[in-house]
Amino acid sequence: MTEAPVQRPARSELREVRSAEEFRSYARGRLVESRLTPNAISLTGLLLNLAAAVLVTQRLFFLAGLAFIVGSVMDTLDGRYSRMSGKGTLFGAFLDSTLDRVEEGLVLTAVAWYFADSGDAFAAAACVVTVLGSLMVSYTRARAEALGVECKVGIATRPVRVVLLSIGLVFAKGAGIFDVELLAPSIYAMAALTAITVGQRVWHVRRELKVLDV
């Protein structure tokens, strides 16, 4: 049997690959040489989430959703930039994790205030449950890792919570998008999923520790 000829990439494709790699290398170098720090990105995310909370109190939900989305994107960029630039510090990692919890709590507190002001006590209580659940999701992972057990299991990780809350804000009543109300349903979903995730992580840690015979 004759072997099929090996297809080699065209010269134009090779040039495009080299160009893309050169661009990434150039951009990485410029960022590393700049004065931008991971902590600055983290603090920018905090300010954007604070702005989102204020916009919620003014019932400007669409703008609040945009600010929350951009602020959450900043939260994901700081860690990547820290690793890429080599500018990361132990305090920076600690600050990043701390601000993540603060930012989520700020926006959810503003949403709880909105529901309470609207007379929807059940939705306001669901916001409190969501805040508690999100904190417990983070705590169970931190405590498990302190015991030497990796614990990233569960449904309601931070990216999932960010997506749910973003949908709720952008499609809130009066936001001007399709005339729907998804803020309360998103909060109910977050409350339920965070509770489930805490249970998943507790069960996971119990099982892992039994395997380790600890």
mmCIF file with all atom_site columns, C-alpha atoms in Angstrom:
data_model
loop_
_atom_site.group_PDB
_atom_site.id
_atom_site.type_symbol
_atom_site.label_atom_id
_atom_site.label_alt_id
_atom_site.label_comp_id
_atom_site.label_asym_id
_atom_site.label_entity_id
_atom_site.label_seq_id
_atom_site.pdbx_PDB_ins_code
_atom_site.Cartn_x
_atom_site.Cartn_y
_atom_site.Cartn_z
_atom_site.occupancy
_atom_site.B_iso_or_equiv
_atom_site.pdbx_formal_charge
_atom_site.auth_seq_id
_atom_site.auth_comp_id
_atom_site.auth_asym_id
_atom_site.auth_atom_id
_atom_site.pdbx_PDB_model_num
ATOM 1   C CA . MET A 1 1   ? 0.000   0.000  0.000  1.00 0.00 ? 1   MET A CA 1
ATOM 2   C CA . THR A 1 2   ? 1.197   3.486  -0.772 1.00 0.00 ? 2   THR A CA 1
ATOM 3   C CA . GLU A 1 3   ? 1.134   5.962  2.054  1.00 0.00 ? 3   GLU A CA 1
ATOM 4   C CA . ALA A 1 4   ? -0.885  9.109  1.606  1.00 0.00 ? 4   ALA A CA 1
ATOM 5   C CA . PRO A 1 5   ? 1.315   12.155 1.079  1.00 0.00 ? 5   PRO A CA 1
ATOM 6   C CA . VAL A 1 6   ? 1.828   14.248 4.198  1.00 0.00 ? 6   VAL A CA 1
ATOM 7   C CA . GLN A 1 7   ? 0.151   17.602 3.827  1.00 0.00 ? 7   GLN A CA 1
ATOM 8   C CA . ARG A 1 8   ? 2.420   20.403 4.912  1.00 0.00 ? 8   ARG A CA 1
ATOM 9   C CA . PRO A 1 9   ? 1.023   23.755 5.941  1.00 0.00 ? 9   PRO A CA 1
ATOM 10  C CA . ALA A 1 10  ? 1.178   26.418 3.284  1.00 0.00 ? 10  ALA A CA 1
ATOM 11  C CA . ARG A 1 11  ? 3.716   29.187 3.631  1.00 0.00 ? 11  ARG A CA 1
ATOM 12  C CA . SER A 1 12  ? 0.941   31.714 4.171  1.00 0.00 ? 12  SER A CA 1
ATOM 13  C CA . GLU A 1 13  ? -0.388  29.643 7.082  1.00 0.00 ? 13  GLU A CA 1
ATOM 14  C CA . LEU A 1 14  ? 3.088   29.422 8.598  1.00 0.00 ? 14  LEU A CA 1
ATOM 15  C CA . ARG A 1 15  ? 3.487   33.176 8.278  1.00 0.00 ? 15  ARG A CA 1
ATOM 16  C CA . GLU A 1 16  ? 0.128   33.706 10.005 1.00 0.00 ? 16  GLU A CA 1
ATOM 17  C CA . VAL A 1 17  ? 1.150   31.409 12.878 1.00 0.00 ? 17  VAL A CA 1
ATOM 18  C CA . ARG A 1 18  ? 4.482   33.195 13.245 1.00 0.00 ? 18  ARG A CA 1
ATOM 19  C CA . SER A 1 19  ? 2.742   36.566 13.091 1.00 0.00 ? 19  SER A CA 1
ATOM 20  C CA . ALA A 1 20  ? 0.252   35.547 15.787 1.00 0.00 ? 20  ALA A CA 1
ATOM 21  C CA . GLU A 1 21  ? 3.035   34.217 18.011 1.00 0.00 ? 21  GLU A CA 1
ATOM 22  C CA . GLU A 1 22  ? 5.105   37.353 17.464 1.00 0.00 ? 22  GLU A CA 1
ATOM 23  C CA . PHE A 1 23  ? 2.113   39.541 18.291 1.00 0.00 ? 23  PHE A CA 1
ATOM 24  C CA . ARG A 1 24  ? 1.395   37.616 21.509 1.00 0.00 ? 24  ARG A CA 1
ATOM 25  C CA . SER A 1 25  ? 5.059   37.783 22.453 1.00 0.00 ? 25  SER A CA 1
ATOM 26  C CA . TYR A 1 26  ? 5.132   41.517 21.745 1.00 0.00 ? 26  TYR A CA 1
ATOM 27  C CA . ALA A 1 27  ? 1.915   42.169 23.684 1.00 0.00 ? 27  ALA A CA 1
ATOM 28  C CA . ARG A 1 28  ? 3.160   40.065 26.609 1.00 0.00 ? 28  ARG A CA 1
ATOM 29  C CA . GLY A 1 29  ? 6.426   41.990 26.659 1.00 0.00 ? 29  GLY A CA 1
ATOM 30  C CA . ARG A 1 30  ? 4.679   45.352 26.603 1.00 0.00 ? 30  ARG A CA 1
ATOM 31  C CA . LEU A 1 31  ? 2.385   44.341 29.460 1.00 0.00 ? 31  LEU A CA 1
ATOM 32  C CA . VAL A 1 32  ? 5.259   43.059 31.559 1.00 0.00 ? 32  VAL A CA 1
ATOM 33  C CA . GLU A 1 33  ? 7.189   46.285 30.995 1.00 0.00 ? 33  GLU A CA 1
ATOM 34  C CA . SER A 1 34  ? 4.158   48.447 31.807 1.00 0.00 ? 34  SER A CA 1
ATOM 35  C CA . ARG A 1 35  ? 3.254   49.760 35.239 1.00 0.00 ? 35  ARG A CA 1
ATOM 36  C CA . LEU A 1 36  ? 0.053   47.735 35.271 1.00 0.00 ? 36  LEU A CA 1
ATOM 37  C CA . THR A 1 37  ? -0.120  45.373 38.236 1.00 0.00 ? 37  THR A CA 1
ATOM 38  C CA . PRO A 1 38  ? -2.495  42.501 39.062 1.00 0.00 ? 38  PRO A CA 1
ATOM 39  C CA . ASN A 1 39  ? -3.618  44.428 42.154 1.00 0.00 ? 39  ASN A CA 1
ATOM 40  C CA . ALA A 1 40  ? -4.628  47.384 39.970 1.00 0.00 ? 40  ALA A CA 1
ATOM 41  C CA . ILE A 1 41  ? -6.788  45.064 37.867 1.00 0.00 ? 41  ILE A CA 1
ATOM 42  C CA . SER A 1 42  ? -8.352  43.603 41.026 1.00 0.00 ? 42  SER A CA 1
ATOM 43  C CA . LEU A 1 43  ? -9.162  47.072 42.394 1.00 0.00 ? 43  LEU A CA 1
ATOM 44  C CA . THR A 1 44  ? -10.649 48.106 39.042 1.00 0.00 ? 44  THR A CA 1
ATOM 45  C CA . GLY A 1 45  ? -12.941 45.090 39.262 1.00 0.00 ? 45  GLY A CA 1
ATOM 46  C CA . LEU A 1 46  ? -13.960 46.170 42.767 1.00 0.00 ? 46  LEU A CA 1
ATOM 47  C CA . LEU A 1 47  ? -14.840 49.677 41.576 1.00 0.00 ? 47  LEU A CA 1
ATOM 48  C CA . LEU A 1 48  ? -16.901 48.321 38.685 1.00 0.00 ? 48  LEU A CA 1
ATOM 49  C CA . ASN A 1 49  ? -18.830 45.976 40.989 1.00 0.00 ? 49  ASN A CA 1
ATOM 50  C CA . LEU A 1 50  ? -19.396 48.848 43.418 1.00 0.00 ? 50  LEU A CA 1
ATOM 51  C CA . ALA A 1 51  ? -20.760 50.873 40.504 1.00 0.00 ? 51  ALA A CA 1
ATOM 52  C CA . ALA A 1 52  ? -23.014 47.930 39.609 1.00 0.00 ? 52  ALA A CA 1
ATOM 53  C CA . ALA A 1 53  ? -24.381 47.849 43.166 1.00 0.00 ? 53  ALA A CA 1
ATOM 54  C CA . VAL A 1 54  ? -25.115 51.586 43.072 1.00 0.00 ? 54  VAL A CA 1
ATOM 55  C CA . LEU A 1 55  ? -26.835 51.235 39.689 1.00 0.00 ? 55  LEU A CA 1
ATOM 56  C CA . VAL A 1 56  ? -29.028 48.455 41.107 1.00 0.00 ? 56  VAL A CA 1
ATOM 57  C CA . THR A 1 57  ? -30.206 50.775 43.885 1.00 0.00 ? 57  THR A CA 1
ATOM 58  C CA . GLN A 1 58  ? -31.159 53.258 41.153 1.00 0.00 ? 58  GLN A CA 1
ATOM 59  C CA . ARG A 1 59  ? -32.947 50.450 39.285 1.00 0.00 ? 59  ARG A CA 1
ATOM 60  C CA . LEU A 1 60  ? -30.724 50.889 36.246 1.00 0.00 ? 60  LEU A CA 1
ATOM 61  C CA . PHE A 1 61  ? -30.429 47.134 35.841 1.00 0.00 ? 61  PHE A CA 1
ATOM 62  C CA . PHE A 1 62  ? -29.074 46.939 32.301 1.00 0.00 ? 62  PHE A CA 1
ATOM 63  C CA . LEU A 1 63  ? -26.192 49.311 33.112 1.00 0.00 ? 63  LEU A CA 1
ATOM 64  C CA . ALA A 1 64  ? -25.666 47.449 36.386 1.00 0.00 ? 64  ALA A CA 1
ATOM 65  C CA . GLY A 1 65  ? -25.447 44.186 34.452 1.00 0.00 ? 65  GLY A CA 1
ATOM 66  C CA . LEU A 1 66  ? -22.853 45.618 32.087 1.00 0.00 ? 66  LEU A CA 1
ATOM 67  C CA . ALA A 1 67  ? -20.747 46.975 34.955 1.00 0.00 ? 67  ALA A CA 1
ATOM 68  C CA . PHE A 1 68  ? -21.003 43.650 36.764 1.00 0.00 ? 68  PHE A CA 1
ATOM 69  C CA . ILE A 1 69  ? -19.998 41.685 33.665 1.00 0.00 ? 69  ILE A CA 1
ATOM 70  C CA . VAL A 1 70  ? -16.963 43.880 32.939 1.00 0.00 ? 70  VAL A CA 1
ATOM 71  C CA . GLY A 1 71  ? -15.966 43.866 36.611 1.00 0.00 ? 71  GLY A CA 1
ATOM 72  C CA . SER A 1 72  ? -16.210 40.077 36.704 1.00 0.00 ? 72  SER A CA 1
ATOM 73  C CA . VAL A 1 73  ? -14.079 39.827 33.565 1.00 0.00 ? 73  VAL A CA 1
ATOM 74  C CA . MET A 1 74  ? -11.454 41.933 35.331 1.00 0.00 ? 74  MET A CA 1
ATOM 75  C CA . ASP A 1 75  ? -11.559 39.422 38.188 1.00 0.00 ? 75  ASP A CA 1
ATOM 76  C CA . THR A 1 76  ? -10.632 36.634 35.799 1.00 0.00 ? 76  THR A CA 1
ATOM 77  C CA . LEU A 1 77  ? -7.907  38.679 34.112 1.00 0.00 ? 77  LEU A CA 1
ATOM 78  C CA . ASP A 1 78  ? -5.950  39.587 37.231 1.00 0.00 ? 78  ASP A CA 1
ATOM 79  C CA . GLY A 1 79  ? -4.949  36.001 37.957 1.00 0.00 ? 79  GLY A CA 1
ATOM 80  C CA . ARG A 1 80  ? -3.971  35.295 34.361 1.00 0.00 ? 80  ARG A CA 1
ATOM 81  C CA . TYR A 1 81  ? -2.025  38.528 34.113 1.00 0.00 ? 81  TYR A CA 1
ATOM 82  C CA . SER A 1 82  ? -0.292  37.720 37.392 1.00 0.00 ? 82  SER A CA 1
ATOM 83  C CA . ARG A 1 83  ? 0.938   34.394 36.028 1.00 0.00 ? 83  ARG A CA 1
ATOM 84  C CA . MET A 1 84  ? 1.836   35.775 32.612 1.00 0.00 ? 84  MET A CA 1
ATOM 85  C CA . SER A 1 85  ? 3.724   38.852 33.802 1.00 0.00 ? 85  SER A CA 1
ATOM 86  C CA . GLY A 1 86  ? 5.423   37.315 36.805 1.00 0.00 ? 86  GLY A CA 1
ATOM 87  C CA . LYS A 1 87  ? 4.266   40.291 38.884 1.00 0.00 ? 87  LYS A CA 1
ATOM 88  C CA . GLY A 1 88  ? 2.090   38.203 41.174 1.00 0.00 ? 88  GLY A CA 1
ATOM 89  C CA . THR A 1 89  ? 2.666   38.109 44.911 1.00 0.00 ? 89  THR A CA 1
ATOM 90  C CA . LEU A 1 90  ? 1.217   36.062 47.751 1.00 0.00 ? 90  LEU A CA 1
ATOM 91  C CA . PHE A 1 91  ? -0.582  39.153 49.012 1.00 0.00 ? 91  PHE A CA 1
ATOM 92  C CA . GLY A 1 92  ? -1.949  39.777 45.522 1.00 0.00 ? 92  GLY A CA 1
ATOM 93  C CA . ALA A 1 93  ? -3.434  36.268 45.424 1.00 0.00 ? 93  ALA A CA 1
ATOM 94  C CA . PHE A 1 94  ? -4.943  36.825 48.871 1.00 0.00 ? 94  PHE A CA 1
ATOM 95  C CA . LEU A 1 95  ? -6.330  40.230 47.824 1.00 0.00 ? 95  LEU A CA 1
ATOM 96  C CA . ASP A 1 96  ? -7.816  38.773 44.643 1.00 0.00 ? 96  ASP A CA 1
ATOM 97  C CA . SER A 1 97  ? -9.693  36.023 46.502 1.00 0.00 ? 97  SER A CA 1
ATOM 98  C CA . THR A 1 98  ? -10.894 38.448 49.174 1.00 0.00 ? 98  THR A CA 1
ATOM 99  C CA . LEU A 1 99  ? -12.168 41.028 46.702 1.00 0.00 ? 99  LEU A CA 1
ATOM 100 C CA . ASP A 1 100 ? -14.021 38.328 44.751 1.00 0.00 ? 100 ASP A CA 1
ATOM 101 C CA . ARG A 1 101 ? -16.112 37.611 47.840 1.00 0.00 ? 101 ARG A CA 1
ATOM 102 C CA . VAL A 1 102 ? -16.622 41.312 48.599 1.00 0.00 ? 102 VAL A CA 1
ATOM 103 C CA . GLU A 1 103 ? -17.705 42.158 45.050 1.00 0.00 ? 103 GLU A CA 1
ATOM 104 C CA . GLU A 1 104 ? -20.279 39.387 44.819 1.00 0.00 ? 104 GLU A CA 1
ATOM 105 C CA . GLY A 1 105 ? -21.617 40.338 48.239 1.00 0.00 ? 105 GLY A CA 1
ATOM 106 C CA . LEU A 1 106 ? -21.917 44.016 47.300 1.00 0.00 ? 106 LEU A CA 1
ATOM 107 C CA . VAL A 1 107 ? -24.052 43.364 44.234 1.00 0.00 ? 107 VAL A CA 1
ATOM 108 C CA . LEU A 1 108 ? -26.218 40.757 45.966 1.00 0.00 ? 108 LEU A CA 1
ATOM 109 C CA . THR A 1 109 ? -26.759 43.117 48.916 1.00 0.00 ? 109 THR A CA 1
ATOM 110 C CA . ALA A 1 110 ? -27.936 45.816 46.507 1.00 0.00 ? 110 ALA A CA 1
ATOM 111 C CA . VAL A 1 111 ? -30.302 43.310 44.852 1.00 0.00 ? 111 VAL A CA 1
ATOM 112 C CA . ALA A 1 112 ? -31.622 42.291 48.290 1.00 0.00 ? 112 ALA A CA 1
ATOM 113 C CA . TRP A 1 113 ? -32.268 45.959 49.080 1.00 0.00 ? 113 TRP A CA 1
ATOM 114 C CA . TYR A 1 114 ? -34.176 46.340 45.814 1.00 0.00 ? 114 TYR A CA 1
ATOM 115 C CA . PHE A 1 115 ? -36.409 43.362 46.581 1.00 0.00 ? 115 PHE A CA 1
ATOM 116 C CA . ALA A 1 116 ? -36.992 44.538 50.153 1.00 0.00 ? 116 ALA A CA 1
ATOM 117 C CA . ASP A 1 117 ? -37.857 48.038 48.907 1.00 0.00 ? 117 ASP A CA 1
ATOM 118 C CA . SER A 1 118 ? -40.272 46.472 46.408 1.00 0.00 ? 118 SER A CA 1
ATOM 119 C CA . GLY A 1 119 ? -41.989 44.467 49.151 1.00 0.00 ? 119 GLY A CA 1
ATOM 120 C CA . ASP A 1 120 ? -40.719 41.082 47.927 1.00 0.00 ? 120 ASP A CA 1
ATOM 121 C CA . ALA A 1 121 ? -39.492 39.642 51.219 1.00 0.00 ? 121 ALA A CA 1
ATOM 122 C CA . PHE A 1 122 ? -39.059 36.116 49.842 1.00 0.00 ? 122 PHE A CA 1
ATOM 123 C CA . ALA A 1 123 ? -36.688 37.242 47.056 1.00 0.00 ? 123 ALA A CA 1
ATOM 124 C CA . ALA A 1 124 ? -34.770 39.422 49.528 1.00 0.00 ? 124 ALA A CA 1
ATOM 125 C CA . ALA A 1 125 ? -34.348 36.413 51.829 1.00 0.00 ? 125 ALA A CA 1
ATOM 126 C CA . ALA A 1 126 ? -33.185 34.347 48.841 1.00 0.00 ? 126 ALA A CA 1
ATOM 127 C CA . CYS A 1 127 ? -30.436 36.941 48.279 1.00 0.00 ? 127 CYS A CA 1
ATOM 128 C CA . VAL A 1 128 ? -29.243 36.419 51.859 1.00 0.00 ? 128 VAL A CA 1
ATOM 129 C CA . VAL A 1 129 ? -29.238 32.658 51.325 1.00 0.00 ? 129 VAL A CA 1
ATOM 130 C CA . THR A 1 130 ? -27.267 33.167 48.111 1.00 0.00 ? 130 THR A CA 1
ATOM 131 C CA . VAL A 1 131 ? -24.647 35.303 49.860 1.00 0.00 ? 131 VAL A CA 1
ATOM 132 C CA . LEU A 1 132 ? -24.285 32.687 52.597 1.00 0.00 ? 132 LEU A CA 1
ATOM 133 C CA . GLY A 1 133 ? -24.145 29.901 50.022 1.00 0.00 ? 133 GLY A CA 1
ATOM 134 C CA . SER A 1 134 ? -21.495 31.595 47.889 1.00 0.00 ? 134 SER A CA 1
ATOM 135 C CA . LEU A 1 135 ? -19.340 32.227 50.952 1.00 0.00 ? 135 LEU A CA 1
ATOM 136 C CA . MET A 1 136 ? -19.709 28.601 52.015 1.00 0.00 ? 136 MET A CA 1
ATOM 137 C CA . VAL A 1 137 ? -18.787 27.378 48.529 1.00 0.00 ? 137 VAL A CA 1
ATOM 138 C CA . SER A 1 138 ? -15.513 29.283 48.816 1.00 0.00 ? 138 SER A CA 1
ATOM 139 C CA . TYR A 1 139 ? -14.961 28.305 52.449 1.00 0.00 ? 139 TYR A CA 1
ATOM 140 C CA . THR A 1 140 ? -15.438 24.583 51.887 1.00 0.00 ? 140 THR A CA 1
ATOM 141 C CA . ARG A 1 141 ? -12.830 24.645 49.121 1.00 0.00 ? 141 ARG A CA 1
ATOM 142 C CA . ALA A 1 142 ? -10.344 26.641 51.219 1.00 0.00 ? 142 ALA A CA 1
ATOM 143 C CA . ARG A 1 143 ? -10.839 24.403 54.262 1.00 0.00 ? 143 ARG A CA 1
ATOM 144 C CA . ALA A 1 144 ? -10.560 21.242 52.171 1.00 0.00 ? 144 ALA A CA 1
ATOM 145 C CA . GLU A 1 145 ? -7.321  22.416 50.566 1.00 0.00 ? 145 GLU A CA 1
ATOM 146 C CA . ALA A 1 146 ? -5.968  23.212 54.035 1.00 0.00 ? 146 ALA A CA 1
ATOM 147 C CA . LEU A 1 147 ? -6.542  19.523 54.802 1.00 0.00 ? 147 LEU A CA 1
ATOM 148 C CA . GLY A 1 148 ? -4.726  18.527 51.625 1.00 0.00 ? 148 GLY A CA 1
ATOM 149 C CA . VAL A 1 149 ? -7.836  17.689 49.591 1.00 0.00 ? 149 VAL A CA 1
ATOM 150 C CA . GLU A 1 150 ? -8.438  19.331 46.216 1.00 0.00 ? 150 GLU A CA 1
ATOM 151 C CA . CYS A 1 151 ? -12.034 20.530 46.132 1.00 0.00 ? 151 CYS A CA 1
ATOM 152 C CA . LYS A 1 152 ? -13.216 22.086 42.879 1.00 0.00 ? 152 LYS A CA 1
ATOM 153 C CA . VAL A 1 153 ? -16.338 19.964 42.502 1.00 0.00 ? 153 VAL A CA 1
ATOM 154 C CA . GLY A 1 154 ? -19.870 21.303 42.440 1.00 0.00 ? 154 GLY A CA 1
ATOM 155 C CA . ILE A 1 155 ? -22.308 23.098 40.174 1.00 0.00 ? 155 ILE A CA 1
ATOM 156 C CA . ALA A 1 156 ? -22.275 26.692 41.377 1.00 0.00 ? 156 ALA A CA 1
ATOM 157 C CA . THR A 1 157 ? -18.655 27.693 40.906 1.00 0.00 ? 157 THR A CA 1
ATOM 158 C CA . ARG A 1 158 ? -17.966 31.427 40.651 1.00 0.00 ? 158 ARG A CA 1
ATOM 159 C CA . PRO A 1 159 ? -18.202 31.566 36.825 1.00 0.00 ? 159 PRO A CA 1
ATOM 160 C CA . VAL A 1 160 ? -21.630 29.913 36.967 1.00 0.00 ? 160 VAL A CA 1
ATOM 161 C CA . ARG A 1 161 ? -22.821 32.360 39.627 1.00 0.00 ? 161 ARG A CA 1
ATOM 162 C CA . VAL A 1 162 ? -21.511 35.294 37.590 1.00 0.00 ? 162 VAL A CA 1
ATOM 163 C CA . VAL A 1 163 ? -23.411 34.104 34.504 1.00 0.00 ? 163 VAL A CA 1
ATOM 164 C CA . LEU A 1 164 ? -26.655 33.616 36.439 1.00 0.00 ? 164 LEU A CA 1
ATOM 165 C CA . LEU A 1 165 ? -26.499 37.009 38.144 1.00 0.00 ? 165 LEU A CA 1
ATOM 166 C CA . SER A 1 166 ? -25.513 38.729 34.881 1.00 0.00 ? 166 SER A CA 1
ATOM 167 C CA . ILE A 1 167 ? -28.560 37.234 33.151 1.00 0.00 ? 167 ILE A CA 1
ATOM 168 C CA . GLY A 1 168 ? -30.766 38.322 36.036 1.00 0.00 ? 168 GLY A CA 1
ATOM 169 C CA . LEU A 1 169 ? -29.525 41.911 35.938 1.00 0.00 ? 169 LEU A CA 1
ATOM 170 C CA . VAL A 1 170 ? -29.582 42.353 32.179 1.00 0.00 ? 170 VAL A CA 1
ATOM 171 C CA . PHE A 1 171 ? -33.054 40.831 31.939 1.00 0.00 ? 171 PHE A CA 1
ATOM 172 C CA . ALA A 1 172 ? -34.515 42.418 35.067 1.00 0.00 ? 172 ALA A CA 1
ATOM 173 C CA . LYS A 1 173 ? -37.895 44.122 35.106 1.00 0.00 ? 173 LYS A CA 1
ATOM 174 C CA . GLY A 1 174 ? -37.576 47.537 33.521 1.00 0.00 ? 174 GLY A CA 1
ATOM 175 C CA . ALA A 1 175 ? -34.156 46.855 32.025 1.00 0.00 ? 175 ALA A CA 1
ATOM 176 C CA . GLY A 1 176 ? -35.640 47.251 28.559 1.00 0.00 ? 176 GLY A CA 1
ATOM 177 C CA . ILE A 1 177 ? -34.644 43.829 27.221 1.00 0.00 ? 177 ILE A CA 1
ATOM 178 C CA . PHE A 1 178 ? -37.528 41.731 25.849 1.00 0.00 ? 178 PHE A CA 1
ATOM 179 C CA . ASP A 1 179 ? -39.827 42.927 28.662 1.00 0.00 ? 179 ASP A CA 1
ATOM 180 C CA . VAL A 1 180 ? -39.064 39.939 30.908 1.00 0.00 ? 180 VAL A CA 1
ATOM 181 C CA . GLU A 1 181 ? -38.234 39.550 34.591 1.00 0.00 ? 181 GLU A CA 1
ATOM 182 C CA . LEU A 1 182 ? -35.389 37.142 35.297 1.00 0.00 ? 182 LEU A CA 1
ATOM 183 C CA . LEU A 1 183 ? -33.751 38.776 38.317 1.00 0.00 ? 183 LEU A CA 1
ATOM 184 C CA . ALA A 1 184 ? -35.767 36.915 40.945 1.00 0.00 ? 184 ALA A CA 1
ATOM 185 C CA . PRO A 1 185 ? -35.523 33.543 39.122 1.00 0.00 ? 185 PRO A CA 1
ATOM 186 C CA . SER A 1 186 ? -31.755 33.963 38.816 1.00 0.00 ? 186 SER A CA 1
ATOM 187 C CA . ILE A 1 187 ? -31.501 34.605 42.560 1.00 0.00 ? 187 ILE A CA 1
ATOM 188 C CA . TYR A 1 188 ? -33.637 31.542 43.341 1.00 0.00 ? 188 TYR A CA 1
ATOM 189 C CA . ALA A 1 189 ? -31.437 29.440 41.061 1.00 0.00 ? 189 ALA A CA 1
ATOM 190 C CA . MET A 1 190 ? -28.260 30.750 42.716 1.00 0.00 ? 190 MET A CA 1
ATOM 191 C CA . ALA A 1 191 ? -29.621 30.082 46.197 1.00 0.00 ? 191 ALA A CA 1
ATOM 192 C CA . ALA A 1 192 ? -30.525 26.503 45.315 1.00 0.00 ? 192 ALA A CA 1
ATOM 193 C CA . LEU A 1 193 ? -27.351 25.739 43.378 1.00 0.00 ? 193 LEU A CA 1
ATOM 194 C CA . THR A 1 194 ? -24.992 27.159 46.013 1.00 0.00 ? 194 THR A CA 1
ATOM 195 C CA . ALA A 1 195 ? -26.696 25.028 48.680 1.00 0.00 ? 195 ALA A CA 1
ATOM 196 C CA . ILE A 1 196 ? -26.329 21.960 46.462 1.00 0.00 ? 196 ILE A CA 1
ATOM 197 C CA . THR A 1 197 ? -22.676 22.793 45.764 1.00 0.00 ? 197 THR A CA 1
ATOM 198 C CA . VAL A 1 198 ? -21.878 23.074 49.470 1.00 0.00 ? 198 VAL A CA 1
ATOM 199 C CA . GLY A 1 199 ? -23.409 19.633 49.966 1.00 0.00 ? 199 GLY A CA 1
ATOM 200 C CA . GLN A 1 200 ? -21.410 18.260 47.021 1.00 0.00 ? 200 GLN A CA 1
ATOM 201 C CA . ARG A 1 201 ? -18.154 19.594 48.448 1.00 0.00 ? 201 ARG A CA 1
ATOM 202 C CA . VAL A 1 202 ? -18.830 18.320 51.960 1.00 0.00 ? 202 VAL A CA 1
ATOM 203 C CA . TRP A 1 203 ? -19.570 14.863 50.551 1.00 0.00 ? 203 TRP A CA 1
ATOM 204 C CA . HIS A 1 204 ? -16.488 14.995 48.327 1.00 0.00 ? 204 HIS A CA 1
ATOM 205 C CA . VAL A 1 205 ? -14.191 15.912 51.229 1.00 0.00 ? 205 VAL A CA 1
ATOM 206 C CA . ARG A 1 206 ? -15.704 13.208 53.448 1.00 0.00 ? 206 ARG A CA 1
ATOM 207 C CA . ARG A 1 207 ? -15.132 10.599 50.747 1.00 0.00 ? 207 ARG A CA 1
ATOM 208 C CA . GLU A 1 208 ? -11.574 11.743 50.021 1.00 0.00 ? 208 GLU A CA 1
ATOM 209 C CA . LEU A 1 209 ? -10.607 11.749 53.701 1.00 0.00 ? 209 LEU A CA 1
ATOM 210 C CA . LYS A 1 210 ? -12.004 8.234  54.121 1.00 0.00 ? 210 LYS A CA 1
ATOM 211 C CA . VAL A 1 211 ? -9.822  7.094  51.225 1.00 0.00 ? 211 VAL A CA 1
ATOM 212 C CA . LEU A 1 212 ? -6.830  8.707  52.918 1.00 0.00 ? 212 LEU A CA 1
ATOM 213 C CA . ASP A 1 213 ? -7.938  7.043  56.187 1.00 0.00 ? 213 ASP A CA 1
ATOM 214 C CA . VAL A 1 214 ? -7.714  10.346 58.077 1.00 0.00 ? 214 VAL A CA 1
#
